[in-house]
mmCIF file of C-alpha atoms in Angstrom:
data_model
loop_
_atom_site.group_PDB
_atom_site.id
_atom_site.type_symbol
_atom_site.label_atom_id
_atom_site.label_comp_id
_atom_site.label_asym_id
_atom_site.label_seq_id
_atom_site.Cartn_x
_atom_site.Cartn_y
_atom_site.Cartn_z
ATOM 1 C CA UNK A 1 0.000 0.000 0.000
ATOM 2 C CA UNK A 2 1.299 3.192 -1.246
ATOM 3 C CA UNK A 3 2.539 5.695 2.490
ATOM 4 C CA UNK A 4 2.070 8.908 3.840
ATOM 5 C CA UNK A 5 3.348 11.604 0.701
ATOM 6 C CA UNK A 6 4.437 14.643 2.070
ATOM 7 C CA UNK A 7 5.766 17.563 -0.092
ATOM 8 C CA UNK A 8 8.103 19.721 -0.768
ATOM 9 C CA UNK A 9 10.523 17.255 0.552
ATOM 10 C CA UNK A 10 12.914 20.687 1.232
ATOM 11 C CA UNK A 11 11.880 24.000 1.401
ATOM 12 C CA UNK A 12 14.435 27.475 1.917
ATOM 13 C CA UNK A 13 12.477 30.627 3.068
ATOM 14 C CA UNK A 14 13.685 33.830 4.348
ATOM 15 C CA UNK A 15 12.559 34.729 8.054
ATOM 16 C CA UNK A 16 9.373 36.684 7.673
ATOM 17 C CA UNK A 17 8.139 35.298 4.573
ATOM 18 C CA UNK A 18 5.241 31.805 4.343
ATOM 19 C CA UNK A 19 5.428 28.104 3.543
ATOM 20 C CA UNK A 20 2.980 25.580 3.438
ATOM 21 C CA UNK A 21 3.461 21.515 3.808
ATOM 22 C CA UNK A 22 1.283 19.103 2.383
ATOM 23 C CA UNK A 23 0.234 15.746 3.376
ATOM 24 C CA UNK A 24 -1.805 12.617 2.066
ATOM 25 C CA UNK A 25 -1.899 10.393 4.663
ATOM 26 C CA UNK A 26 -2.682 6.442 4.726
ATOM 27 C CA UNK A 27 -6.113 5.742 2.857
ATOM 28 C CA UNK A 28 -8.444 4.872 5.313
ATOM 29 C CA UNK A 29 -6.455 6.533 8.167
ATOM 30 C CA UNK A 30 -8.623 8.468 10.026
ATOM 31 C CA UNK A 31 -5.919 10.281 12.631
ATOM 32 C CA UNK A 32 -3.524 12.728 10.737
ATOM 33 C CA UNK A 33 -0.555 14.177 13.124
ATOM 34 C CA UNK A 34 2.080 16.666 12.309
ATOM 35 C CA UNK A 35 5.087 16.243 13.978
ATOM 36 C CA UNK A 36 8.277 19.450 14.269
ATOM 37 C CA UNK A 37 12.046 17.599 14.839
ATOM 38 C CA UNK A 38 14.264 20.078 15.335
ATOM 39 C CA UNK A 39 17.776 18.716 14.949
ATOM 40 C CA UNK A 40 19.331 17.209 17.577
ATOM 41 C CA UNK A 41 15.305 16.300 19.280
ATOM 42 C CA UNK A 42 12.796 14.124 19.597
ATOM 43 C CA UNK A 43 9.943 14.784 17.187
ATOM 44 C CA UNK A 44 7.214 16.852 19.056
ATOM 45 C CA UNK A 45 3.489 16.658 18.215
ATOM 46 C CA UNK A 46 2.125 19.847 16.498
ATOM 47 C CA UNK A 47 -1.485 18.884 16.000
ATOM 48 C CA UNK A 48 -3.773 15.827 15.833
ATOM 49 C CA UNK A 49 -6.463 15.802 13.684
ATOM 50 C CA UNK A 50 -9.186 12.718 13.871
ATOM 51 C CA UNK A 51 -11.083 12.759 10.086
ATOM 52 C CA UNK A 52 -11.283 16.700 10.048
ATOM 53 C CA UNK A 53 -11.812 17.978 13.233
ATOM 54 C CA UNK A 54 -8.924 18.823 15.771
ATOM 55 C CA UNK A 55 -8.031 16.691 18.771
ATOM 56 C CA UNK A 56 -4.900 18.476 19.767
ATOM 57 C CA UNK A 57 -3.380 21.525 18.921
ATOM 58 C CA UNK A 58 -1.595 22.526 22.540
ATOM 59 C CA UNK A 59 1.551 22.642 20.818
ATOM 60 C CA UNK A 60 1.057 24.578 17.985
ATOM 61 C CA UNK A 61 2.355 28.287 17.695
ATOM 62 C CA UNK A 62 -1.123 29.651 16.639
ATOM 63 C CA UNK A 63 -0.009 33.043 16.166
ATOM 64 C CA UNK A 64 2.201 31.549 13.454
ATOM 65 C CA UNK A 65 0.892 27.872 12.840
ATOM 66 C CA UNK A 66 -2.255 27.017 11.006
ATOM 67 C CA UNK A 67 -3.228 23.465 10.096
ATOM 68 C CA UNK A 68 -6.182 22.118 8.469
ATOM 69 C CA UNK A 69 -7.640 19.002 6.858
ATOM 70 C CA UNK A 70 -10.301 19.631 4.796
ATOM 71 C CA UNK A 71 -12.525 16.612 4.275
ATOM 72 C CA UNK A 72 -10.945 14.400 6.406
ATOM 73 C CA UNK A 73 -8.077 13.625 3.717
ATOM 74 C CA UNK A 74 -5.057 15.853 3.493
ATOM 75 C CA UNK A 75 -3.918 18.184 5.850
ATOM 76 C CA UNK A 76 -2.044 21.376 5.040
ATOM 77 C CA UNK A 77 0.681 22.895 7.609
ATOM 78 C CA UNK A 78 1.222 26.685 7.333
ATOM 79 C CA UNK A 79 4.097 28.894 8.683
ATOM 80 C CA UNK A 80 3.373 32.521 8.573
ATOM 81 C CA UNK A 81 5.461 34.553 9.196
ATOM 82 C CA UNK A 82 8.582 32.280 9.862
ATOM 83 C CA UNK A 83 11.182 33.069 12.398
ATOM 84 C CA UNK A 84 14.602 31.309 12.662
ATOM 85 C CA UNK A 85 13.766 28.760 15.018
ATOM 86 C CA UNK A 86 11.126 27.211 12.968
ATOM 87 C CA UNK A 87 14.046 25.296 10.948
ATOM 88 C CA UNK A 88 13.580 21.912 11.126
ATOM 89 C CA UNK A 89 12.139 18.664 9.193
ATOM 90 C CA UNK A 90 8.080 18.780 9.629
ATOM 91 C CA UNK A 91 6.561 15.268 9.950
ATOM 92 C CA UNK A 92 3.456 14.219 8.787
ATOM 93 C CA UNK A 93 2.193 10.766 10.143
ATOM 94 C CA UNK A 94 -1.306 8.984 10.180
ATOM 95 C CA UNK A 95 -2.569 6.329 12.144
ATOM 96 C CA UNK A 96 -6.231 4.083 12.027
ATOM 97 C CA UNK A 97 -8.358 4.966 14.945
ATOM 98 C CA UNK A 98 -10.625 1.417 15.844
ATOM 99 C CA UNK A 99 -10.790 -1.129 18.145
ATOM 100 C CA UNK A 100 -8.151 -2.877 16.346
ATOM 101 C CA UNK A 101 -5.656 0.428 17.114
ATOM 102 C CA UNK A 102 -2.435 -0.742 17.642
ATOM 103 C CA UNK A 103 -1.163 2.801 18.535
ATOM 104 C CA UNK A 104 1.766 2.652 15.631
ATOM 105 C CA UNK A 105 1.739 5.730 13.521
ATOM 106 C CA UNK A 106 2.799 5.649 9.850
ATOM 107 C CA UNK A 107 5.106 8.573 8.969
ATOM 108 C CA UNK A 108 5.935 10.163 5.509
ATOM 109 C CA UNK A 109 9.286 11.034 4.588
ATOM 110 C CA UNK A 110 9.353 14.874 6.330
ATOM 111 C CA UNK A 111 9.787 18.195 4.821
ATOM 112 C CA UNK A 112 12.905 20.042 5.602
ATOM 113 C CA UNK A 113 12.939 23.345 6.463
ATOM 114 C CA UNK A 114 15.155 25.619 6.204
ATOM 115 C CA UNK A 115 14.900 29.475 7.369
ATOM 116 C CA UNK A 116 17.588 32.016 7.113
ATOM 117 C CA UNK B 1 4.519 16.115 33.444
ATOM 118 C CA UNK B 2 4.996 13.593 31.675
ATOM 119 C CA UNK B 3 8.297 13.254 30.318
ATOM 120 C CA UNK B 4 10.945 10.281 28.214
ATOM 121 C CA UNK B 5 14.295 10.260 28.863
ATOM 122 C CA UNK B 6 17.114 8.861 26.538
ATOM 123 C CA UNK B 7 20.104 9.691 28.521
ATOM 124 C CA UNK B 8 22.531 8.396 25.946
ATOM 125 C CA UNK B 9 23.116 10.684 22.513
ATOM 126 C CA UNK B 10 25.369 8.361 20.916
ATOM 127 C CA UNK B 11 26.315 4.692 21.656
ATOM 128 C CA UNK B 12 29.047 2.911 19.613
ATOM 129 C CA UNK B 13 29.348 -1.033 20.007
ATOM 130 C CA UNK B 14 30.975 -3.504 18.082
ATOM 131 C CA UNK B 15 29.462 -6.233 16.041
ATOM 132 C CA UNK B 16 28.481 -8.756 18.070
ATOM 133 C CA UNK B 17 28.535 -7.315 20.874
ATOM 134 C CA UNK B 18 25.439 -6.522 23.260
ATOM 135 C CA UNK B 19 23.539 -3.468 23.172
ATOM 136 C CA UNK B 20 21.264 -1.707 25.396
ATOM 137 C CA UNK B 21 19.462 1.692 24.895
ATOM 138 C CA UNK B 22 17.830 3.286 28.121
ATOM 139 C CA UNK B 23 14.442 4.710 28.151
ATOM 140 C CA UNK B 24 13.067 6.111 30.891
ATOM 141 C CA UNK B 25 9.739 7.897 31.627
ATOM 142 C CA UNK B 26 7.355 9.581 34.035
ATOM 143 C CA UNK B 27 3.750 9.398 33.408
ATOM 144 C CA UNK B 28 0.842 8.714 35.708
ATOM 145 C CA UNK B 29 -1.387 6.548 34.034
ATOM 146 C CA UNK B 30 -0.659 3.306 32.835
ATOM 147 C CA UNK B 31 1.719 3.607 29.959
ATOM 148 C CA UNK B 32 2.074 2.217 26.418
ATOM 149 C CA UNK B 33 5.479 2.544 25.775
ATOM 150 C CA UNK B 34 6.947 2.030 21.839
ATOM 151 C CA UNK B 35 10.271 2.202 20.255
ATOM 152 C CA UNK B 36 10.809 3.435 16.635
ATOM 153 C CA UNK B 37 13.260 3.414 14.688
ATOM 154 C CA UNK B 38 14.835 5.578 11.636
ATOM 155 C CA UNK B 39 17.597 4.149 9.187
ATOM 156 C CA UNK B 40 19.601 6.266 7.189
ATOM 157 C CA UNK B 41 17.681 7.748 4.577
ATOM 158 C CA UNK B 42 14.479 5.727 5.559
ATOM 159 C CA UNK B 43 10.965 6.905 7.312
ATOM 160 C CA UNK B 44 10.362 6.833 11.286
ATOM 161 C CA UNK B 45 8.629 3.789 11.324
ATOM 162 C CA UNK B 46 7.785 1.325 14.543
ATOM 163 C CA UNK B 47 10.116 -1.279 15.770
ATOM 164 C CA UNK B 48 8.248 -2.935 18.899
ATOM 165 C CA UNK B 49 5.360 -1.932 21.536
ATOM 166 C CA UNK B 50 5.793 -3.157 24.551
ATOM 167 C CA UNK B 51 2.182 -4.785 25.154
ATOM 168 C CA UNK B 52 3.024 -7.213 22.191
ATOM 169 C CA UNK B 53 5.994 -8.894 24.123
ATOM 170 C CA UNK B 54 7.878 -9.429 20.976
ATOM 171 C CA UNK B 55 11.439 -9.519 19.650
ATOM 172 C CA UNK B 56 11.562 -7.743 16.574
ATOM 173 C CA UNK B 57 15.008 -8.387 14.280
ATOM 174 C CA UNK B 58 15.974 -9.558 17.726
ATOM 175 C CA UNK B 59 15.383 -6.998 20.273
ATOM 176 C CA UNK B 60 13.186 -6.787 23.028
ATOM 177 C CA UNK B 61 12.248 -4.075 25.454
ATOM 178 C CA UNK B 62 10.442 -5.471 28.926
ATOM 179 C CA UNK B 63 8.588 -2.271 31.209
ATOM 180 C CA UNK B 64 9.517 -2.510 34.171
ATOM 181 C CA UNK B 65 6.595 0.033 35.928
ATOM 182 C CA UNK B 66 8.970 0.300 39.253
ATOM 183 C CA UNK B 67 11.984 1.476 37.629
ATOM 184 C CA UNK B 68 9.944 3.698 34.771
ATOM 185 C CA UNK B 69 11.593 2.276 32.050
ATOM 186 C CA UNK B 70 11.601 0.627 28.795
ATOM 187 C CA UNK B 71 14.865 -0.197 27.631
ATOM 188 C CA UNK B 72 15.728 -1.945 24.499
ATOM 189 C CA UNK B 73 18.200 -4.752 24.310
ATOM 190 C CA UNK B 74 19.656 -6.456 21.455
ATOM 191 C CA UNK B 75 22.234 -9.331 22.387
ATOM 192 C CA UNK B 76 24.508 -9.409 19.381
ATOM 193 C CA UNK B 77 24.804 -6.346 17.484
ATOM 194 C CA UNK B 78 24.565 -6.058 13.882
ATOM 195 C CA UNK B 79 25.927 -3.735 11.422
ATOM 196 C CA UNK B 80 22.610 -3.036 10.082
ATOM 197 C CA UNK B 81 21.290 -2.281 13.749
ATOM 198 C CA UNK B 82 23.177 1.202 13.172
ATOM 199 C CA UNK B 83 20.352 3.495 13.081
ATOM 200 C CA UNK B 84 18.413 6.064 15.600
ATOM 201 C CA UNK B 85 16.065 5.092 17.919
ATOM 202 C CA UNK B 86 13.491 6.908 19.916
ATOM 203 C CA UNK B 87 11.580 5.693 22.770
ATOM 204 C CA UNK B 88 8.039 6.574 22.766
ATOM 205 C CA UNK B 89 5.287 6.803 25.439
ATOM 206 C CA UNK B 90 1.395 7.289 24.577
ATOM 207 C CA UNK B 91 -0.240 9.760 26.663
ATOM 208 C CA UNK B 92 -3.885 8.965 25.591
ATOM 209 C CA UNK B 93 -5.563 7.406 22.405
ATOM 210 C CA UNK B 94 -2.909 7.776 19.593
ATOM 211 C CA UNK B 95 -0.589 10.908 20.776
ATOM 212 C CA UNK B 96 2.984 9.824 20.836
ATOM 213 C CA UNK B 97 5.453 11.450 23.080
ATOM 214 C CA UNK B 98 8.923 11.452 22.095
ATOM 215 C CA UNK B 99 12.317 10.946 23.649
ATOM 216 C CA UNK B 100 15.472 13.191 21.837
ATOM 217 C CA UNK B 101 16.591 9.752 20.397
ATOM 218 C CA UNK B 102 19.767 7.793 21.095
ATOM 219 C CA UNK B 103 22.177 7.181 17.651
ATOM 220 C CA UNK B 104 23.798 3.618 17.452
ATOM 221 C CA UNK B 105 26.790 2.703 14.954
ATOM 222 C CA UNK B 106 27.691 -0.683 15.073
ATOM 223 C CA UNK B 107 31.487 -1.036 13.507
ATOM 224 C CA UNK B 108 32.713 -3.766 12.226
#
């Protein structure tokens, strides 16, 4: 079965200016997460979306961060503006959400970003 | 708060020799702890849970609830075991929390 897609798999901004991430998740996955990993870290949950409504957004900047998933498919991460620190590879993962849950998340490849 | 801790950055063993990577956590609920796995130039993807009991490419990882931890053990490394690992703990129904990762290189 094809994975998660994520794109662009590298992106170089200037500080101040946008970007947005894309992601198709698993068919049939109805939990979407996107994940920051800053280098050198752990990855740390952004947002959690279960089909298209929010579970968990505690983490994201939302003076800066927008996320959404429009019919329950794929999810679009938005940086605007960006400030230095928000270098780093942005994960997008999905997982199915039943009874038979295992709790393992599937992740796409990451998006690299770079801001100078 | 709850918290995983990978003391170790790096950890450099030879082939063949045993490995151990140290995971420990604070949480307080019952845990479900995971450990993932990323080779070079590959996706995050799972390498065990520790409610399936299983050795996967021949580690295993036992909770021990009284220490807090989850660590993984492997008892001969292998040159393709060089990868980074993160310990993982779920907090509630699918959010994984996780630890800055520890880096193995197994030389030859």
């Amino acid at each position: 079965e094809a994975g998660v897609a994520q794109s662009p798999r590298y992106k170089i901004i200037e500080k101040r200016q946008s970007v947005a991430f894309w992601c198709n998740p698993i068919s049939g996955h109805a939990t979407l997460y996107w994940y920051q990993q800053i280098l050198g870290q752990g990855p740390k949950l952004l947002i959690q979306f279960q089909n298209n409504g929010v579970v968990d957004d505690s983490q994201l900047p939302k003076d800066r961060f927008s996320a959404e998933r429009l019919k329950g498919v794929d999810s679009t991460l938005k940086i605007q503006p960006a400030k230095l620190e928000d270098s780093a590879v942005y994960l997008c993962a999905s997982s199915l959400e039943s009874r038979e849950d295992t709790g393992e998340l599937f992740f796409g490849e990451g998006s690299r970003l770079t801001v100078l | 708060a709850q918290r995983v801790t990978q003391p170790e950055k790096l950890l450099s063993v030879f082939k063949g020799a045993p490995v151990e990577l140290k995971c420990n956590y604070s949480y307080s609920g019952s845990p479900e702890l995971f450990w993932y796995v990323q080779y070079s130039r590959q996706r995050l993807q799972l390498l065990l849970r520790h409610i399936s009991r299983e050795s996967i490419k021949g580690f295993t990882a036992d909770l021990n609830k009284g220490e807090t931890s989850f660590h993984l053990k492997k008892p001969f490394a292998q040159e393709e075991d060089s990868a980074m690992y993160y310990c993982a703990l779920r907090r509630s129904w699918g959010k994984l929390q996780f630890g800055a990762g520890t880096q193995v290189v197994v030389t030859p």
